[in-house]
JSON list of C-alpha atoms in Angstrom, two decimals:
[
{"chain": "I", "resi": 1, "resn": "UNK", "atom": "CA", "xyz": [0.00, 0.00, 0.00]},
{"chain": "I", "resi": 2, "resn": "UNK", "atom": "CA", "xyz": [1.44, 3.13, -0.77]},
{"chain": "I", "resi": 3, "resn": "UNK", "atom": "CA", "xyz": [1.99, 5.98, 1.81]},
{"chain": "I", "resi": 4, "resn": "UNK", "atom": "CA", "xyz": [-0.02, 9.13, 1.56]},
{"chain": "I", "resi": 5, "resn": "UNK", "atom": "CA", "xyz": [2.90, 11.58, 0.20]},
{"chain": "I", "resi": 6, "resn": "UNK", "atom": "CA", "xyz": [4.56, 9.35, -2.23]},
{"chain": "I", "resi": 7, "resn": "UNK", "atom": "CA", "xyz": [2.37, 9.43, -5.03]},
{"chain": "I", "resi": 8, "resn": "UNK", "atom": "CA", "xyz": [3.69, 13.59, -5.52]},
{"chain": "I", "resi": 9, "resn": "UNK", "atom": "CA", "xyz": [6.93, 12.54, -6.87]},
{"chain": "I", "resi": 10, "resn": "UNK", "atom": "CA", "xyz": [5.09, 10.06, -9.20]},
{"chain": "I", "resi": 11, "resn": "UNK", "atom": "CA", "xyz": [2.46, 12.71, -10.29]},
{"chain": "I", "resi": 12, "resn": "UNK", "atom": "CA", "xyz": [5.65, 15.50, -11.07]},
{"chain": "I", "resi": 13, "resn": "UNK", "atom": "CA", "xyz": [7.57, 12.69, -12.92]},
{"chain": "I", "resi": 14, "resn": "UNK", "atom": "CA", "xyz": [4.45, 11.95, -15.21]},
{"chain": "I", "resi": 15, "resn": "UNK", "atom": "CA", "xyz": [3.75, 15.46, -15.29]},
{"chain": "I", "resi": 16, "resn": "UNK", "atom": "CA", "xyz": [7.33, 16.38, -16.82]},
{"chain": "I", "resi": 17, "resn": "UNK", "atom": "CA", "xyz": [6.97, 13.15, -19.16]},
{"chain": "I", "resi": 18, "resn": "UNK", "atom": "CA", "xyz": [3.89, 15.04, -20.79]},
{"chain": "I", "resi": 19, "resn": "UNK", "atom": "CA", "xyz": [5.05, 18.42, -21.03]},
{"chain": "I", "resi": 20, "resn": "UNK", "atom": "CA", "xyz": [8.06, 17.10, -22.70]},
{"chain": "I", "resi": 21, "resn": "UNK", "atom": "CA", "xyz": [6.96, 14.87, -25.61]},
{"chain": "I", "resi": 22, "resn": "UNK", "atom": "CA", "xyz": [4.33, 18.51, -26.50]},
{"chain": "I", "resi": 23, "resn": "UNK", "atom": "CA", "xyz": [7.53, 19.65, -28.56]},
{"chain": "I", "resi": 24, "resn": "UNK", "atom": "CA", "xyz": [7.95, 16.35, -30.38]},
{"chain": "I", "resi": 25, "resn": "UNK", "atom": "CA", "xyz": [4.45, 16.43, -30.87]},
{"chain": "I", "resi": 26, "resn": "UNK", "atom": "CA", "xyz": [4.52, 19.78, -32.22]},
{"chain": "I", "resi": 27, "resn": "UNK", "atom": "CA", "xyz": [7.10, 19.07, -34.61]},
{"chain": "I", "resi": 28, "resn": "UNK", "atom": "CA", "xyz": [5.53, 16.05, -35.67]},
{"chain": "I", "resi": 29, "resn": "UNK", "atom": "CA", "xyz": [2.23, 18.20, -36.28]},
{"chain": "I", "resi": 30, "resn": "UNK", "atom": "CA", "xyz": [4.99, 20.59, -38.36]},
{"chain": "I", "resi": 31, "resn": "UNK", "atom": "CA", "xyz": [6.10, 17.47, -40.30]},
{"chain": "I", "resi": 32, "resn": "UNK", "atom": "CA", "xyz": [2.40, 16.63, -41.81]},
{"chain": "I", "resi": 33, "resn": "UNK", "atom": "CA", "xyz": [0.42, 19.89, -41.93]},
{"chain": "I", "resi": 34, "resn": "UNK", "atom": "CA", "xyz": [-0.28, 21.42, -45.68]},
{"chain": "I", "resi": 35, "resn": "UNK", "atom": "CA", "xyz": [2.84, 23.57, -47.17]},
{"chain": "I", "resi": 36, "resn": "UNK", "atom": "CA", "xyz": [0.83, 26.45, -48.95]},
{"chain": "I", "resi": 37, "resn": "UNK", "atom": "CA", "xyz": [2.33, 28.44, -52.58]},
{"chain": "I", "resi": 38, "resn": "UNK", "atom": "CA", "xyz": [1.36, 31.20, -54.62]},
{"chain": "I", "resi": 39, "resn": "UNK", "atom": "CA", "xyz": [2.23, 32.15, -58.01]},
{"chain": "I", "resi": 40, "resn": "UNK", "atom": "CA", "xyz": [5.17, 34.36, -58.52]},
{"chain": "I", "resi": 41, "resn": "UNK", "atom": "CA", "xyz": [3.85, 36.01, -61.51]},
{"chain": "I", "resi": 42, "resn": "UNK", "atom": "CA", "xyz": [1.43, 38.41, -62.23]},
{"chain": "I", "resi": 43, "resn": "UNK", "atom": "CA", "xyz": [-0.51, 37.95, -58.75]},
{"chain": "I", "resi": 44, "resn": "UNK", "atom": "CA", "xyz": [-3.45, 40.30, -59.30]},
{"chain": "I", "resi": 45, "resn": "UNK", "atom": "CA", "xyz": [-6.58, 38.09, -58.48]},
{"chain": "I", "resi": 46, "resn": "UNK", "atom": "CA", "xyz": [-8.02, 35.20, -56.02]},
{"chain": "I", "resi": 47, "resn": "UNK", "atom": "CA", "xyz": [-9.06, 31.72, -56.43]},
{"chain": "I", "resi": 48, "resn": "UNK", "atom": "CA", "xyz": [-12.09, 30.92, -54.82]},
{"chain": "I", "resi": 49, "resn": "UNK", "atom": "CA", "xyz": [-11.06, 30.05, -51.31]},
{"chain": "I", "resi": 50, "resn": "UNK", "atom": "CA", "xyz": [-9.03, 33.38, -51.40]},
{"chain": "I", "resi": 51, "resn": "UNK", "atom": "CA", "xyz": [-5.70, 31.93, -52.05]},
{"chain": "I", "resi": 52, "resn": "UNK", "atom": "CA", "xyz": [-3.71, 34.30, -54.33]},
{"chain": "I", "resi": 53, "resn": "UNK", "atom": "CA", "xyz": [-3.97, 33.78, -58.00]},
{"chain": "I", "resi": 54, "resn": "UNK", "atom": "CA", "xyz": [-2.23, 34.92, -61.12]},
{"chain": "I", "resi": 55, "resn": "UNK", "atom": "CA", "xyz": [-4.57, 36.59, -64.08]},
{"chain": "I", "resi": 56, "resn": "UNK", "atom": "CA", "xyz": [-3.62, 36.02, -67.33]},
{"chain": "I", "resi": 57, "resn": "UNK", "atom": "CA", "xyz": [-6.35, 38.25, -70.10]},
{"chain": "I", "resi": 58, "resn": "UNK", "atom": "CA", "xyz": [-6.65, 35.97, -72.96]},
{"chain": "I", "resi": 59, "resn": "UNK", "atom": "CA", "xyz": [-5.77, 38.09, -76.44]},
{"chain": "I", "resi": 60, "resn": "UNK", "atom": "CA", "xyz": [-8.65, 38.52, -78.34]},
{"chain": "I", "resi": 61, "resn": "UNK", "atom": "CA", "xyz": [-7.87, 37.49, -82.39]},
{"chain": "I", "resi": 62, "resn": "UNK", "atom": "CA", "xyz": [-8.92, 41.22, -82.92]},
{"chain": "I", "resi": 63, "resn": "UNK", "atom": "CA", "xyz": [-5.84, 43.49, -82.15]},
{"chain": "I", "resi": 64, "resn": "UNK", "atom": "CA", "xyz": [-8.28, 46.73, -81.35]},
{"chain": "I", "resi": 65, "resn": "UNK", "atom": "CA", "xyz": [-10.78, 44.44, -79.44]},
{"chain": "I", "resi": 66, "resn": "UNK", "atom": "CA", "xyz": [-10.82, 44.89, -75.51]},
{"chain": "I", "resi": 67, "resn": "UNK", "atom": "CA", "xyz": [-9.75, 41.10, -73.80]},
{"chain": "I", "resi": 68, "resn": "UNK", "atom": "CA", "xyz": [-13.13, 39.56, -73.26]},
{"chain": "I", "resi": 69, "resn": "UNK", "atom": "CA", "xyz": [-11.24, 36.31, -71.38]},
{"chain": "I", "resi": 70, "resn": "UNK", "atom": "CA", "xyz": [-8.89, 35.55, -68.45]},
{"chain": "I", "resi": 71, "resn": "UNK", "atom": "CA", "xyz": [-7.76, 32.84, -67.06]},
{"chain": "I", "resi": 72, "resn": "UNK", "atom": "CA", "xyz": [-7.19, 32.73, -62.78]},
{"chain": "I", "resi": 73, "resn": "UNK", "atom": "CA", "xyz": [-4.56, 30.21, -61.49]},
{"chain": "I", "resi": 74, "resn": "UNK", "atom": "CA", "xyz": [-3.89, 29.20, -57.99]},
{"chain": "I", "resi": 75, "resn": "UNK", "atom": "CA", "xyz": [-2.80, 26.88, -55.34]},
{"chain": "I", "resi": 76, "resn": "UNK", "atom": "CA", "xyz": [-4.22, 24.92, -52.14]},
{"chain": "I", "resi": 77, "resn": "UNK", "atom": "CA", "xyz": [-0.56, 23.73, -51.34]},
{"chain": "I", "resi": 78, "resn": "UNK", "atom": "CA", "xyz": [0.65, 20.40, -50.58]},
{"chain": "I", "resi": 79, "resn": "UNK", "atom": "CA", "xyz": [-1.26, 18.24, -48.35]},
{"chain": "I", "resi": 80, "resn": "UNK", "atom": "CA", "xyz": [-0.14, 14.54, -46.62]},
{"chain": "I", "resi": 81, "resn": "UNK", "atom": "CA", "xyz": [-3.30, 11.55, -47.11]},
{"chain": "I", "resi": 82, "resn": "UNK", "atom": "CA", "xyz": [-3.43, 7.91, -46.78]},
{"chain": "I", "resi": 83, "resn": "UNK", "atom": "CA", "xyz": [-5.03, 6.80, -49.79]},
{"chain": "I", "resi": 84, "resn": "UNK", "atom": "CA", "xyz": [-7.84, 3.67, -50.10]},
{"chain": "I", "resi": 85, "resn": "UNK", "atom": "CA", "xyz": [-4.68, 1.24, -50.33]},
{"chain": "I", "resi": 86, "resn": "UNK", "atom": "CA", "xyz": [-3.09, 2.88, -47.13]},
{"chain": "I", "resi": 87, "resn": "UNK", "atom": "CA", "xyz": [-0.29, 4.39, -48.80]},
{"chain": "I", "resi": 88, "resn": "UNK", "atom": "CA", "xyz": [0.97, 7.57, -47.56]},
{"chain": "I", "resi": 89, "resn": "UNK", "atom": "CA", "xyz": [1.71, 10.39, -50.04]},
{"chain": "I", "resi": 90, "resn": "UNK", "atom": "CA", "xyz": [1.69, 13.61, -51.07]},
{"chain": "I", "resi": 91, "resn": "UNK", "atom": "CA", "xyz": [-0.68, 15.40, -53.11]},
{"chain": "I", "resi": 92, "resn": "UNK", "atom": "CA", "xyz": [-0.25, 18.79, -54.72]},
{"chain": "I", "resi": 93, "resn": "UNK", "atom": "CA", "xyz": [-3.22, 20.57, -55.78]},
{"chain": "I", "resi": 94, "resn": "UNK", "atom": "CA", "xyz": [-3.68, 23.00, -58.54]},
{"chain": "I", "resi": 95, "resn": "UNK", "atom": "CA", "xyz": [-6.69, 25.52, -59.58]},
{"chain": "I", "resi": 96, "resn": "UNK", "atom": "CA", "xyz": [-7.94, 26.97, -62.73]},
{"chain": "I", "resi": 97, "resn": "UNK", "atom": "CA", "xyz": [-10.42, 29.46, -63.50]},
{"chain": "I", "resi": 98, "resn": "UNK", "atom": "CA", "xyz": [-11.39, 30.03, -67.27]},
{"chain": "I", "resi": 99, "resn": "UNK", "atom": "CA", "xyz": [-13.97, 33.27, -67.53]},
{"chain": "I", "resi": 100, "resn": "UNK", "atom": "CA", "xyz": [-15.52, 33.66, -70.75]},
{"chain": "I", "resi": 101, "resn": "UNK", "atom": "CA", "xyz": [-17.12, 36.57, -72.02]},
{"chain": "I", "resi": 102, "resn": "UNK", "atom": "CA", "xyz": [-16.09, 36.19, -75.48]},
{"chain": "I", "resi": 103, "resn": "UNK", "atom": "CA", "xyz": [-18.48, 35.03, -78.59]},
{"chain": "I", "resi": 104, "resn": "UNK", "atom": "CA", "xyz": [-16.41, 31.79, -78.81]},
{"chain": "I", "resi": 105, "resn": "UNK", "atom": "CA", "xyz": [-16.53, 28.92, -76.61]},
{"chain": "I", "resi": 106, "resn": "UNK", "atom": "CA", "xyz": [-12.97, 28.61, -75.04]},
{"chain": "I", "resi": 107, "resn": "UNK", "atom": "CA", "xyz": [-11.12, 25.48, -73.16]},
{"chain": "I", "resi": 108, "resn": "UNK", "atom": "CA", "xyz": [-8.45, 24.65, -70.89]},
{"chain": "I", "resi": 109, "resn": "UNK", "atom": "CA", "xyz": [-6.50, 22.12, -72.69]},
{"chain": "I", "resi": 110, "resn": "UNK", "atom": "CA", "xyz": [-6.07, 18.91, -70.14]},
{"chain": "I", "resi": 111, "resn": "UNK", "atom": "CA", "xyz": [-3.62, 17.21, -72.22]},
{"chain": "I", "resi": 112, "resn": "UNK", "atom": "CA", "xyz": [-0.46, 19.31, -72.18]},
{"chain": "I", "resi": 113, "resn": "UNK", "atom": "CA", "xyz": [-1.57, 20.42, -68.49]},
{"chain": "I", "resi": 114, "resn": "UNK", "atom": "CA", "xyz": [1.98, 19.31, -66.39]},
{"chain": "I", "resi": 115, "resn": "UNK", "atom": "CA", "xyz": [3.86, 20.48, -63.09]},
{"chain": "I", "resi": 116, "resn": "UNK", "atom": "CA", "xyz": [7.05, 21.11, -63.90]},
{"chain": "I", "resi": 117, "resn": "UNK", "atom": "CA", "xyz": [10.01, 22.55, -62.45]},
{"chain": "I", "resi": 118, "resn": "UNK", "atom": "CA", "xyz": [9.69, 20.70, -59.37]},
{"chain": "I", "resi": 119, "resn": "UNK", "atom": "CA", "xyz": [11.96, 20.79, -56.68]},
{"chain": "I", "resi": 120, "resn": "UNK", "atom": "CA", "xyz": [11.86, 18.49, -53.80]},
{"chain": "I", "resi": 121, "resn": "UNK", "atom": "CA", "xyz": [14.04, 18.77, -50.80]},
{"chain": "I", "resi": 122, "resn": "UNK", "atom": "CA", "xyz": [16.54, 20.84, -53.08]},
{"chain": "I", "resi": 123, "resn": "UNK", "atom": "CA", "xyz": [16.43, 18.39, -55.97]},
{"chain": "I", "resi": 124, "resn": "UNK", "atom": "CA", "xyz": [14.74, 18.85, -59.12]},
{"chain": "I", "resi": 125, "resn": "UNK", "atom": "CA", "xyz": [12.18, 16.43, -60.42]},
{"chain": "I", "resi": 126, "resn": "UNK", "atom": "CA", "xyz": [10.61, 15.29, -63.66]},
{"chain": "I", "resi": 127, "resn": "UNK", "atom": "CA", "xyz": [7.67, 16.95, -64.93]},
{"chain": "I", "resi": 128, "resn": "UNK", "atom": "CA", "xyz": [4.47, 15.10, -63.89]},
{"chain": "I", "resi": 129, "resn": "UNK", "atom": "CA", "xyz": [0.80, 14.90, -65.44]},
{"chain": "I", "resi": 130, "resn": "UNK", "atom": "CA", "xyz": [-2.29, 15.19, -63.16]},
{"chain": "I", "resi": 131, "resn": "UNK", "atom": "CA", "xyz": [-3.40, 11.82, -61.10]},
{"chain": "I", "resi": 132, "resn": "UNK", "atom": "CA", "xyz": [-6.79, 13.51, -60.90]},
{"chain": "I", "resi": 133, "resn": "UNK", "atom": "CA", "xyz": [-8.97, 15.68, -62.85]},
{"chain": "I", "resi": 134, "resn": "UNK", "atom": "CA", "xyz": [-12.30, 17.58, -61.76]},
{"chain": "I", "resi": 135, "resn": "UNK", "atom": "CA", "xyz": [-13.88, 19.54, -64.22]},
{"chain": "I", "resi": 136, "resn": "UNK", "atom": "CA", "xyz": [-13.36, 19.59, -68.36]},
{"chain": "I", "resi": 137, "resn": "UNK", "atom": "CA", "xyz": [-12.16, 22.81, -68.77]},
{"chain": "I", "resi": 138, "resn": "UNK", "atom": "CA", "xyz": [-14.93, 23.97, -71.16]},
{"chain": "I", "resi": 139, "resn": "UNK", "atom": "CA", "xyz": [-16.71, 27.26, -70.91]},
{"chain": "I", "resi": 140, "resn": "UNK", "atom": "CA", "xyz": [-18.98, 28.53, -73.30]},
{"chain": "I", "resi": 141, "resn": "UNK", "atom": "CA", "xyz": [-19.50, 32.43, -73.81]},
{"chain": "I", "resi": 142, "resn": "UNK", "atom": "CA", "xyz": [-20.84, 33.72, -70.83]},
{"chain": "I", "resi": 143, "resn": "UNK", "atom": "CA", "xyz": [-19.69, 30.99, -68.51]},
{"chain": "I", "resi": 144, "resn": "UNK", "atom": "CA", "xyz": [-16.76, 30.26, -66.48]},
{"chain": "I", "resi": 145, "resn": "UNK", "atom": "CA", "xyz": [-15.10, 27.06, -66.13]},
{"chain": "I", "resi": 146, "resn": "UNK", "atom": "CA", "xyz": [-13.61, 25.70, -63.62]},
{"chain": "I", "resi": 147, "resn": "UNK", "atom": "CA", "xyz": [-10.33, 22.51, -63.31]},
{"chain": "I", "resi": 148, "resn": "UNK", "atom": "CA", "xyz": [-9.03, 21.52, -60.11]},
{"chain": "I", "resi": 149, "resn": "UNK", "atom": "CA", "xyz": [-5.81, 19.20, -60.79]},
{"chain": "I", "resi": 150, "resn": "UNK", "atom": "CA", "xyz": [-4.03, 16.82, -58.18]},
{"chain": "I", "resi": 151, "resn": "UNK", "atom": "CA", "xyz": [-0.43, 16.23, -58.79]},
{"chain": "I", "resi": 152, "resn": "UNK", "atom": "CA", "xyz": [1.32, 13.32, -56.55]},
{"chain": "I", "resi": 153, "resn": "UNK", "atom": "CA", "xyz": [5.07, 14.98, -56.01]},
{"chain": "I", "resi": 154, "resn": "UNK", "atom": "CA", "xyz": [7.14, 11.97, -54.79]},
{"chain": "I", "resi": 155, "resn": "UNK", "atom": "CA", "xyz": [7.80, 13.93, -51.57]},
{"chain": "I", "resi": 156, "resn": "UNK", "atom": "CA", "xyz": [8.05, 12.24, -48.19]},
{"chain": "I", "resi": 157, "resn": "UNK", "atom": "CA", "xyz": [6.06, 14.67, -46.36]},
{"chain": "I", "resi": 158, "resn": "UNK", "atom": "CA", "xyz": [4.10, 18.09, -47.34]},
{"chain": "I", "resi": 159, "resn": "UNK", "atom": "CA", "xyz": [7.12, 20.57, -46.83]},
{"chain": "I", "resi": 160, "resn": "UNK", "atom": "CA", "xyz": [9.35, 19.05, -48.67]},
{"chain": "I", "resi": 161, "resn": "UNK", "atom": "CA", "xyz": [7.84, 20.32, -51.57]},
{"chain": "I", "resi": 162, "resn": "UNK", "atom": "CA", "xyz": [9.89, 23.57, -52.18]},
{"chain": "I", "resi": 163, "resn": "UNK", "atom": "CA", "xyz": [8.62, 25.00, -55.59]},
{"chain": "I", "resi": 164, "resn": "UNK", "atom": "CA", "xyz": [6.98, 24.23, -59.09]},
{"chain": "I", "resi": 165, "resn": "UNK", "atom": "CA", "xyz": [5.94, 25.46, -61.97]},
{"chain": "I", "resi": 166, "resn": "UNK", "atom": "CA", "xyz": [2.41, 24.59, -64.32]},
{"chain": "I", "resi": 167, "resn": "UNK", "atom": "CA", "xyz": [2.13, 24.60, -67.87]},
{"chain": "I", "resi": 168, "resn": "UNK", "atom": "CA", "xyz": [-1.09, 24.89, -69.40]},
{"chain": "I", "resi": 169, "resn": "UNK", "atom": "CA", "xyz": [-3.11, 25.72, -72.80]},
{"chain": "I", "resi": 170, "resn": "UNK", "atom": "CA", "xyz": [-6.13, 27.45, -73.66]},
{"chain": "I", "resi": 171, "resn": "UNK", "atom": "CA", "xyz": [-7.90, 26.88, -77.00]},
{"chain": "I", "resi": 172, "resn": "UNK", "atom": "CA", "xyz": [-10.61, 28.78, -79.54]},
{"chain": "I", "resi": 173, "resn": "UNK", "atom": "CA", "xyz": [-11.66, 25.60, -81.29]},
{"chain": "I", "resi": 174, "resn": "UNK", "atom": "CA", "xyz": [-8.18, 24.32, -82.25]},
{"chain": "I", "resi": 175, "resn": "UNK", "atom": "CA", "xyz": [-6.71, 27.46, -82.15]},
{"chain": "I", "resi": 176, "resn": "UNK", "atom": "CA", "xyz": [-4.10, 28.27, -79.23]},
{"chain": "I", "resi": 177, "resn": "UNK", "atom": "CA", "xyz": [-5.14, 31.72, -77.73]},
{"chain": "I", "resi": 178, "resn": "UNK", "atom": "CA", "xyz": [-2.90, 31.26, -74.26]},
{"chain": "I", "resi": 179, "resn": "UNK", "atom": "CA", "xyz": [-0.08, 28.81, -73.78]},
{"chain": "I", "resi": 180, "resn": "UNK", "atom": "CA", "xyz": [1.68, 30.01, -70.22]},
{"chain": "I", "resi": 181, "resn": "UNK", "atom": "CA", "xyz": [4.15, 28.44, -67.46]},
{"chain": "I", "resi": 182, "resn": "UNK", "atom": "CA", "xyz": [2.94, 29.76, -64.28]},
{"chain": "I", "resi": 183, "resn": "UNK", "atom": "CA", "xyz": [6.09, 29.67, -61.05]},
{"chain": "I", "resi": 184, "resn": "UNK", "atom": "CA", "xyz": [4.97, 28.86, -57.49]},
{"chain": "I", "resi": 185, "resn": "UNK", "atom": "CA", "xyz": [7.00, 29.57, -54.45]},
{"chain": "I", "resi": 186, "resn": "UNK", "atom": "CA", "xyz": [6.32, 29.35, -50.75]},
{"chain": "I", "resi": 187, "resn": "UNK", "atom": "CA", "xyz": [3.36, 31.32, -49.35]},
{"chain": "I", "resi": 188, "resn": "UNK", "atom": "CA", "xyz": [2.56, 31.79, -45.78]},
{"chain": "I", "resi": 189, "resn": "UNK", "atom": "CA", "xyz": [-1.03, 32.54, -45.26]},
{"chain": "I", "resi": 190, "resn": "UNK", "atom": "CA", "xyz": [-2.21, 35.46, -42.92]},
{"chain": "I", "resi": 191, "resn": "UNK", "atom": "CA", "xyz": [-2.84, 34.16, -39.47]},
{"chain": "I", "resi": 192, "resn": "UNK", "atom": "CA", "xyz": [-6.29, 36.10, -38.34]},
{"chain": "I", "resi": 193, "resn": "UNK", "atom": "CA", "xyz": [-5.58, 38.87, -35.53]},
{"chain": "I", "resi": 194, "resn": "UNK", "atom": "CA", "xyz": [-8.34, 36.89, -33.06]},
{"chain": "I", "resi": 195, "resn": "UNK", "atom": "CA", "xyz": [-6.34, 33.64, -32.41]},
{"chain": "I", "resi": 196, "resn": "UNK", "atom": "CA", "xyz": [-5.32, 33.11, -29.35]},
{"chain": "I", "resi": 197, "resn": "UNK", "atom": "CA", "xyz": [-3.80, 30.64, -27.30]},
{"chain": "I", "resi": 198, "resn": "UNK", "atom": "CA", "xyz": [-6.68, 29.98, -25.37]},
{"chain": "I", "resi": 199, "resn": "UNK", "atom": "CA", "xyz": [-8.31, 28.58, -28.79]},
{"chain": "I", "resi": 200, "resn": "UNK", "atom": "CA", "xyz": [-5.99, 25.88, -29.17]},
{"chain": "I", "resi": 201, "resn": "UNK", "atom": "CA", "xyz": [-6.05, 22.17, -28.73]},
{"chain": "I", "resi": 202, "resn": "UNK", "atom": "CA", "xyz": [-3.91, 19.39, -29.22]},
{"chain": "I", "resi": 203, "resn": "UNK", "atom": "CA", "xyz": [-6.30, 18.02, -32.15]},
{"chain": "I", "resi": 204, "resn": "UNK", "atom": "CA", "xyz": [-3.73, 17.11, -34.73]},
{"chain": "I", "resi": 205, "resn": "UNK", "atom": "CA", "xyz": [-3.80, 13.17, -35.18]},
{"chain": "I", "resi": 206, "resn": "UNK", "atom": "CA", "xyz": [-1.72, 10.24, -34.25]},
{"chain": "I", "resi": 207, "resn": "UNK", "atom": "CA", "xyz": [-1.97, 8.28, -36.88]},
{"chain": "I", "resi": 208, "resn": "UNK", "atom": "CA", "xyz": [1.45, 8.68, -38.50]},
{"chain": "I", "resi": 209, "resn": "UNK", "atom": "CA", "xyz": [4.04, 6.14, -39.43]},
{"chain": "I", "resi": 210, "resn": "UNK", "atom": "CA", "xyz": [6.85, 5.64, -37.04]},
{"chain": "I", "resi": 211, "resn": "UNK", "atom": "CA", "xyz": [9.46, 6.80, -40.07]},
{"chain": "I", "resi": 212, "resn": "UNK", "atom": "CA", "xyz": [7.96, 10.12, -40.10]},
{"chain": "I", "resi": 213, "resn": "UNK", "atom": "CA", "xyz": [8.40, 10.48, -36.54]},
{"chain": "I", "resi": 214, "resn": "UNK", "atom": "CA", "xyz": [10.60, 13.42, -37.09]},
{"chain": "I", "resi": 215, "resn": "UNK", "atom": "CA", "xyz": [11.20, 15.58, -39.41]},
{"chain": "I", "resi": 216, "resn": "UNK", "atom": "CA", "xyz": [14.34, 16.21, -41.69]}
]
């Protein structure tokens, strides 16, 4: 039976235990959560979720005709998932936004669409197509069209992913009205001025592999 005062030095050991694996955990947290990018080009629009976007006006065939077309590209980042096999990777999303407001119907091209320029941990890559396609790309006069593309970077974990590039096509018909490499470098999105400490909770998950238990 223990004695009434010896379970304090048992409580403070446990006590330090905990407060020092909330750094490991912490980094671990660092290891897996999404690396974000914007485009370093022409930056003068948003996607959807507000991520910044580069706007490229499509050049209408007449010379003295106002652009009547842009296109809006952007990033969510790369983001860690287990997929339906349980394999771990990487995916590395990329938006599109194809406004019309010409008399022609207009598409994104998904055939030359490619990341290229990768660099992982330092090292460049080889350009890779799309694993995963949502949308066609088409938009009619009057409409806008949207492509989200998933890339699958053969990075061990999200920030590893250091920059990229995407090359992509818009046609008239057959006719090639915008054929553009868009760069992407790190982006750290604004933290909103409410947070507070008080807010926070250990909620990130344990469900990682025991090689990713630290980070490189």
């Amino acid at each position: 039976m223990a004695l009434p005062g010896a379970l304090g030095p048992v409580k403070t050991m446990i006590a330090m235990r905990a407060i020092a694996i909330v750094p490991l955990l912490f980094s671990v947290a660092a290891c897996w959560s999404p690396r974000y990018f914007a485009p370093r080009e022409h930056v003068d629009a948003q996607g959807p979720d507000g991520y910044p976007a580069a706007l490229y006006p499509i050049v209408p065939t007449d010379p003295a005709t106002a652009s009547t077309a842009e296109v809006r590209v952007w990033s969510h980042g790369s983001q860690a998932r287990f997929t339906d096999d349980d394999r771990e990777v990487v995916e590395l999303h990329i938006g599109f936004e194809l406004e019309n407001n010409s008399k022609e119907p207009l598409r994104l091209d998904l055939g030359p669409l490619a990341c290229e320029d990768l660099m992982i941990d330092g090292v460049l890559h080889v350009p890779l197509s799309p694993i995963r396609l949502e949308g066609d790309g088409v938009a009619a006069p009057g409409t806008t069209a949207r492509v989200d593309a998933v890339f699958e970077p053969p990075a061990a974990v999200p920030r590893d992913v250091d920059s990229f590039a995407v090359r992509f096509v818009v046609r008239a018909g057959e006719r090639e009205v915008l054929h553009q490499v868009t760069p992407f470098g790190p982006y750290v999105r604004p933290v909103p001025e409410d947070r507070h400490w008080g807010g926070f909770g250990f909620g990130f998950g344990m469900g990682f592999h025991s090689s990713h238990l630290f980070c490189r």
